[in-house]
PDB file of C-alpha atoms in Angstrom:
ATOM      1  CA  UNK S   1     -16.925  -6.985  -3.682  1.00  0.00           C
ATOM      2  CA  UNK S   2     -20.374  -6.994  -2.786  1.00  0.00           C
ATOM      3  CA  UNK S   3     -23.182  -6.355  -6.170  1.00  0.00           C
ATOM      4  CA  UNK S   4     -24.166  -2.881  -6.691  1.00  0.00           C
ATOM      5  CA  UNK S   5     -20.863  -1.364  -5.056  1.00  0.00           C
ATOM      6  CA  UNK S   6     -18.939   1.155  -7.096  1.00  0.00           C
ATOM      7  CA  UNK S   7     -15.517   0.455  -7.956  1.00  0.00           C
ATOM      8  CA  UNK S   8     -13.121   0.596  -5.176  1.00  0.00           C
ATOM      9  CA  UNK S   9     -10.182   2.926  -5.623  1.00  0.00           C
ATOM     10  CA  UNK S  10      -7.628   1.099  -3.684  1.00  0.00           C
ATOM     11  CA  UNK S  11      -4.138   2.923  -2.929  1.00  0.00           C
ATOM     12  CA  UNK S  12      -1.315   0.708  -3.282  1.00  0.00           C
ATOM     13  CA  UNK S  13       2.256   0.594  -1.594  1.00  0.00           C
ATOM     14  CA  UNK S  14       4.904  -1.103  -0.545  1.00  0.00           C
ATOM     15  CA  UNK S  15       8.464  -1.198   0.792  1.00  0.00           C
ATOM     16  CA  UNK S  16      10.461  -3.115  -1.818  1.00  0.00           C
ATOM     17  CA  UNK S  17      10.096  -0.511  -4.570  1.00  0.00           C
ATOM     18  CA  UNK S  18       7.496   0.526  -7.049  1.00  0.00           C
ATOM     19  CA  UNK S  19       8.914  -2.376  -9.691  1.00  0.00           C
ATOM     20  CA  UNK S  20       9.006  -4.934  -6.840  1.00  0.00           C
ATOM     21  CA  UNK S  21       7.396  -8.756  -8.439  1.00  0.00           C
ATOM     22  CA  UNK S  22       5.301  -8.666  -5.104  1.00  0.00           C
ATOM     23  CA  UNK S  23       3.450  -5.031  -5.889  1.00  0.00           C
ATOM     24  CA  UNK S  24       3.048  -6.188  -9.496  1.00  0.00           C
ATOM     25  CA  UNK S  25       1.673  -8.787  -8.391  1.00  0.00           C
ATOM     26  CA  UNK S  26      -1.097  -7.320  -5.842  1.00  0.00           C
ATOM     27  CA  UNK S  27      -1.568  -4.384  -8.846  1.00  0.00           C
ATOM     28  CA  UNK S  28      -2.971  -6.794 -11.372  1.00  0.00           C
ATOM     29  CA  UNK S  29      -4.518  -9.323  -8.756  1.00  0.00           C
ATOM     30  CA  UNK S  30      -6.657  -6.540  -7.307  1.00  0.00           C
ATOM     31  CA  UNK S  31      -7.596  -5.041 -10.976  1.00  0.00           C
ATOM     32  CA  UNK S  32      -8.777  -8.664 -11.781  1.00  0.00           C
ATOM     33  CA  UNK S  33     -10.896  -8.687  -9.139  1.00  0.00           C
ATOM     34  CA  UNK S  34     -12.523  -5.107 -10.231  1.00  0.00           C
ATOM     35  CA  UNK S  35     -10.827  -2.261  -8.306  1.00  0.00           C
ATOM     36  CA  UNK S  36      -9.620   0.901  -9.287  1.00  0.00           C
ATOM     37  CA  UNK S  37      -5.497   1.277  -8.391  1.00  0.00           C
ATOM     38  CA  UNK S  38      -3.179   3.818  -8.092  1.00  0.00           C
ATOM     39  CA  UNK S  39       0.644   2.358  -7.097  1.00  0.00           C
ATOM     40  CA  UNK S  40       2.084   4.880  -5.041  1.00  0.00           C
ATOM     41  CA  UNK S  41       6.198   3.295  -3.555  1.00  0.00           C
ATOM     42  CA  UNK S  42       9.359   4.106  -3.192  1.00  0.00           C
ATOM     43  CA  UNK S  43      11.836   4.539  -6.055  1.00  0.00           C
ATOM     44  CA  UNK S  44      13.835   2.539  -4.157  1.00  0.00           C
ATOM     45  CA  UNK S  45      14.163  -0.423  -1.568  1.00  0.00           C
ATOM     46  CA  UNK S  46      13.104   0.927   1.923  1.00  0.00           C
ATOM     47  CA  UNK S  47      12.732  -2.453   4.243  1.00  0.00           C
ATOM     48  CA  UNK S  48      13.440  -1.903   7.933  1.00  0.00           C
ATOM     49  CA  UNK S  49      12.314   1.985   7.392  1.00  0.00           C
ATOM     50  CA  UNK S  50       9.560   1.909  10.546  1.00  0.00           C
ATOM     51  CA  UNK S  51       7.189   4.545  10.087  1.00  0.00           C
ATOM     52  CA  UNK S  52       9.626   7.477   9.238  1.00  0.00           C
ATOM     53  CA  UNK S  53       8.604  10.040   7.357  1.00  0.00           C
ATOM     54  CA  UNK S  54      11.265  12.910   5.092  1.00  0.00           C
ATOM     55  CA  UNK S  55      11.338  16.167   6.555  1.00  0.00           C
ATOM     56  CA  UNK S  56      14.432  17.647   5.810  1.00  0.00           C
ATOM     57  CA  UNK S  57      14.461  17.237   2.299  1.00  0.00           C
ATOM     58  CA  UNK S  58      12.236  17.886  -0.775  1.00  0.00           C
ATOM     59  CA  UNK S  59      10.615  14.415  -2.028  1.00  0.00           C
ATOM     60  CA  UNK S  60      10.602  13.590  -5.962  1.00  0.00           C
ATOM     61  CA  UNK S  61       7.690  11.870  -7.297  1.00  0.00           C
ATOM     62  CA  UNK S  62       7.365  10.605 -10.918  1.00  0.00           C
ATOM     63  CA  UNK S  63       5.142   8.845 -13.031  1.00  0.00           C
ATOM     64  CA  UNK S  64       6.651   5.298 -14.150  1.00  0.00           C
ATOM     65  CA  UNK S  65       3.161   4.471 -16.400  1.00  0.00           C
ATOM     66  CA  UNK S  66      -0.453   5.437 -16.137  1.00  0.00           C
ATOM     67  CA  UNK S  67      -1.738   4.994 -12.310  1.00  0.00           C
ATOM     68  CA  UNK S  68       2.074   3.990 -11.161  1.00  0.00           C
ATOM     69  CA  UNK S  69       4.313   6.413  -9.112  1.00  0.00           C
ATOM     70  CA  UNK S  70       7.357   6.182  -7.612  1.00  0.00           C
ATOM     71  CA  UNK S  71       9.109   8.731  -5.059  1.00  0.00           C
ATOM     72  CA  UNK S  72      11.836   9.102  -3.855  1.00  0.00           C
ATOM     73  CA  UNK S  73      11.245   8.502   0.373  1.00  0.00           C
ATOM     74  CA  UNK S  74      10.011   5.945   2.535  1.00  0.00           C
ATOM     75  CA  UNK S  75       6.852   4.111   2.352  1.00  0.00           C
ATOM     76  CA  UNK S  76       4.964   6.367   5.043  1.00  0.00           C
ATOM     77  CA  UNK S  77       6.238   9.258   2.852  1.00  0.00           C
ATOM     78  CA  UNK S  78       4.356   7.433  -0.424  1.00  0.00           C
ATOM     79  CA  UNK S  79       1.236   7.048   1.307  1.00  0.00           C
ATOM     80  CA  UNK S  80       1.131  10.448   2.909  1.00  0.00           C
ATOM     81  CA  UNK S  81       2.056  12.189  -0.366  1.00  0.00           C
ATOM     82  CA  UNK S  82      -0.665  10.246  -2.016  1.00  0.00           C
ATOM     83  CA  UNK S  83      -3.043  11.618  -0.012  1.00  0.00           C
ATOM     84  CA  UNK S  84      -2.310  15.228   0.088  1.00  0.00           C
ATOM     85  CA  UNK S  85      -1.308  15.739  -3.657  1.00  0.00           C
ATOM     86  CA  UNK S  86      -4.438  17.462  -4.100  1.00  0.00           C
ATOM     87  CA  UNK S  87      -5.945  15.384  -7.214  1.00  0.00           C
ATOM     88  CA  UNK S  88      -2.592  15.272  -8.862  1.00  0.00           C
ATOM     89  CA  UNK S  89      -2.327  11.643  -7.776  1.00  0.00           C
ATOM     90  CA  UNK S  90      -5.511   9.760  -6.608  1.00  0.00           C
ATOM     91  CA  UNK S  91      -9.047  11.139  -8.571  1.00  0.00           C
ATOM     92  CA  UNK S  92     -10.533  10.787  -5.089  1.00  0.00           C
ATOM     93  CA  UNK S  93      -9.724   9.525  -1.546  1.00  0.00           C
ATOM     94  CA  UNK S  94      -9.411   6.084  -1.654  1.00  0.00           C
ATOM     95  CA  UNK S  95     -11.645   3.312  -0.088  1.00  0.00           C
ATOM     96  CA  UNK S  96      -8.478   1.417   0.578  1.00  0.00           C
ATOM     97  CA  UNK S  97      -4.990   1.592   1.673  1.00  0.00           C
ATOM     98  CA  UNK S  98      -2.666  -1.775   0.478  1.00  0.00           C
ATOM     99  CA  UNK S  99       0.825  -2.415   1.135  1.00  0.00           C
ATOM    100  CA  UNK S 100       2.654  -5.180  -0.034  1.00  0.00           C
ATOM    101  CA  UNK S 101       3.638  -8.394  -1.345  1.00  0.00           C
ATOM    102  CA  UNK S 102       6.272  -7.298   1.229  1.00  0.00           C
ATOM    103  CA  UNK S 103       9.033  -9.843  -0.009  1.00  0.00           C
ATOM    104  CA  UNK S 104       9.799 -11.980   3.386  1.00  0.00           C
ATOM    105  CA  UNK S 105       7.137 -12.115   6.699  1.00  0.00           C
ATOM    106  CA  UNK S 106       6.253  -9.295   9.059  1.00  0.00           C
ATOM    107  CA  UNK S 107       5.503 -11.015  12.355  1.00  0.00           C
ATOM    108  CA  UNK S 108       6.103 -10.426  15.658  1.00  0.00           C
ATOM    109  CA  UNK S 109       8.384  -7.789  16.540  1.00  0.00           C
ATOM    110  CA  UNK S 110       9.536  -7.128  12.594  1.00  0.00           C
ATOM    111  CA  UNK S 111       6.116  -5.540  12.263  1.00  0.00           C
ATOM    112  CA  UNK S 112       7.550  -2.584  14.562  1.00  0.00           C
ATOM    113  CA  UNK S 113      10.449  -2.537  11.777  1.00  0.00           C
ATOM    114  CA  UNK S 114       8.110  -2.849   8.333  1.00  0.00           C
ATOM    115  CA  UNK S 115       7.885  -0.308   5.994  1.00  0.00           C
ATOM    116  CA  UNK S 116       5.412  -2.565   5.012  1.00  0.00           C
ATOM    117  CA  UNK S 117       3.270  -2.026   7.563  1.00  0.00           C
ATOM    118  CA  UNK S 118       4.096   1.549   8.336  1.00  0.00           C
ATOM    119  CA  UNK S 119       2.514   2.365   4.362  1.00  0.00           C
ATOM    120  CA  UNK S 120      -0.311   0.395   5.619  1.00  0.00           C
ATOM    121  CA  UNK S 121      -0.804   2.330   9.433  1.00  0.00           C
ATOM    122  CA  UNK S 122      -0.179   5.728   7.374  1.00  0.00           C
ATOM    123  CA  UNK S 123      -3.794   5.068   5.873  1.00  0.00           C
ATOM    124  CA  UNK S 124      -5.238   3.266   8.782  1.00  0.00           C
ATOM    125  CA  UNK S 125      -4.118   6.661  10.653  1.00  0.00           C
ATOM    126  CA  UNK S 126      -5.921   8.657   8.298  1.00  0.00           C
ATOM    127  CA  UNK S 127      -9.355   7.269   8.336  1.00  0.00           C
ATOM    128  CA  UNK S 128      -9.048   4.439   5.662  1.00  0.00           C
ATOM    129  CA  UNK S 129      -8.852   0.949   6.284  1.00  0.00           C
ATOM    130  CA  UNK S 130      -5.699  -0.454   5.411  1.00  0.00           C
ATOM    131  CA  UNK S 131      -4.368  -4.248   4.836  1.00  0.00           C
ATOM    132  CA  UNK S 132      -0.186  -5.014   4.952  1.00  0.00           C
ATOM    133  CA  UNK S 133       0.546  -8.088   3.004  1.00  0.00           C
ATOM    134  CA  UNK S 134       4.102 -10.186   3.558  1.00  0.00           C
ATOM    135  CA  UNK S 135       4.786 -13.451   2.298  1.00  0.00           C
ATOM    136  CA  UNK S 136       7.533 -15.961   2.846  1.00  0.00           C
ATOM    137  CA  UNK S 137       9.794 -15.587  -0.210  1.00  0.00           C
ATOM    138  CA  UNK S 138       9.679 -19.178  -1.298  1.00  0.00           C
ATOM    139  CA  UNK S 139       6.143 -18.542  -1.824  1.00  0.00           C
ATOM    140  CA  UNK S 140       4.025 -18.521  -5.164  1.00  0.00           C
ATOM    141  CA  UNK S 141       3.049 -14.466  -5.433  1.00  0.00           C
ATOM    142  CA  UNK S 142       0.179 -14.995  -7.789  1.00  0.00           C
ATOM    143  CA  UNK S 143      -2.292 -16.954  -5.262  1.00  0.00           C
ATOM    144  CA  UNK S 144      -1.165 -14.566  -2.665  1.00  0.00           C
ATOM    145  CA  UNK S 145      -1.921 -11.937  -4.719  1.00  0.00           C
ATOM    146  CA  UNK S 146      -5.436 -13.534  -5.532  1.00  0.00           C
ATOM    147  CA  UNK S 147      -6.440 -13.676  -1.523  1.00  0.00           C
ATOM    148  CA  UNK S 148      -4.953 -10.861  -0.437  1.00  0.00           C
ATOM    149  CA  UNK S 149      -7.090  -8.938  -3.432  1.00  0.00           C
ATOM    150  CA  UNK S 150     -10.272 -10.701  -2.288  1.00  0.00           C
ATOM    151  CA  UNK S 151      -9.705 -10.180   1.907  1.00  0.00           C
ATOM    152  CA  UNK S 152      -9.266  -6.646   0.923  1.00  0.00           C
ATOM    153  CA  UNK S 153     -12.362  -5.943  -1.153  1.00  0.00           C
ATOM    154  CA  UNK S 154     -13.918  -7.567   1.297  1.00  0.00           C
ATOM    155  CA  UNK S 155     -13.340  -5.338   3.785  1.00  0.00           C
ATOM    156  CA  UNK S 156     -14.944  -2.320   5.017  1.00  0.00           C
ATOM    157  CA  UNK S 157     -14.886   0.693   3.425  1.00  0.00           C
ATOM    158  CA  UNK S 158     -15.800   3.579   5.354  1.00  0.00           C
ATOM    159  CA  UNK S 159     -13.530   5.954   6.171  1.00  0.00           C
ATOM    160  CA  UNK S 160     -13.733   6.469   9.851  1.00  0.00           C
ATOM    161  CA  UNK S 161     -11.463   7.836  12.449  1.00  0.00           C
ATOM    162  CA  UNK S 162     -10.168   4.521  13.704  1.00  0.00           C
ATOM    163  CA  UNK S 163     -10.007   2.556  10.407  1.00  0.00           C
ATOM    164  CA  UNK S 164      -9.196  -0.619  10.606  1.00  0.00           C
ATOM    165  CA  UNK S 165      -5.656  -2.014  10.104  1.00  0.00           C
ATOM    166  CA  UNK S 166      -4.898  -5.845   9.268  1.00  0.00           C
ATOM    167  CA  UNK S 167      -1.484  -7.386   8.473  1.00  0.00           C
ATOM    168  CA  UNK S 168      -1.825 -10.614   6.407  1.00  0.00           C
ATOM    169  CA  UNK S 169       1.376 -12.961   6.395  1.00  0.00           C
TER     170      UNK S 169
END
């Protein structure tokens, strides 16, 4: 994070749940490095869930601890929520969207699949740049958690209509 920038407020989801090791993970790797988070995921396990979003159904959101929520629908669902909870979630929009440790790789035609990535695109599609993170599951989460913290304060921050979206594996 460049001097004299204000704390990010970073946005942070998933697809393995809000208690997944990989979210923890990214959560306290991107505090070290100075931003602001709010954990927005599902209750539940949601892999494979694309970029579907619950229409049919009321959604249930609660607060697990300060800054961490979990509801009850699909990763899209957590980041869309998020955004239009009117101040009951976020204090402000965020300067970044992050989704992940995803726990296994989202390459090739899986990223068509990942909720991972889907939680990721739903901020992307609103104007906010947006990072996906996936690692192999043999993997150490903690220095994955360290670079993915510092490639995403390190990226841009404006909100613009085509925000940009990266998926780090």
């Amino acid at each position: 994070m460049p001097s004299g920038d204000a704390v990010p407020l970073v946005l942070l989801s998933n697809d393995d749940g809000y208690a997944s090791p990989g979210i923890r993970a990214a959560r306290d790797a991107l505090v070290a490095a100075g931003a602001e988070v709010v954990l927005v995921a599902p209750e539940n396990e949601q892999s494979a869930s694309s970029h579907s979003l619950s229409l049919h159904r009321p959604l249930r959101l609660r607060s697990a601890s300060p800054g961490v929520f979990a509801l009850d629908g699909t990763p899209a669902d957590c980041v869309y929520v998020a955004l239009h909870a009117a101040g009951r979630i976020l204090p402000r929009r965020p300067d970044l969207v992050v989704s992940g440790i995803n726990h296994g790789m989202n390459l090739g035609q899986d990223a068509f699949y990942s909720g991972t990535i889907a939680a990721a695109r739903e901020g992307a599609l609103r104007g906010i740049p947006a990072l996906a993170v996936s690692a192999h599951p043999s993997l150490d989460l903690d220095p994955v958690a360290r670079l993915a913290a510092r490639l995403a304060l390190r990226m841009p921050r404006e909100a613009r209509p085509r925000a940009p979206l990266f998926n780090l594996n």
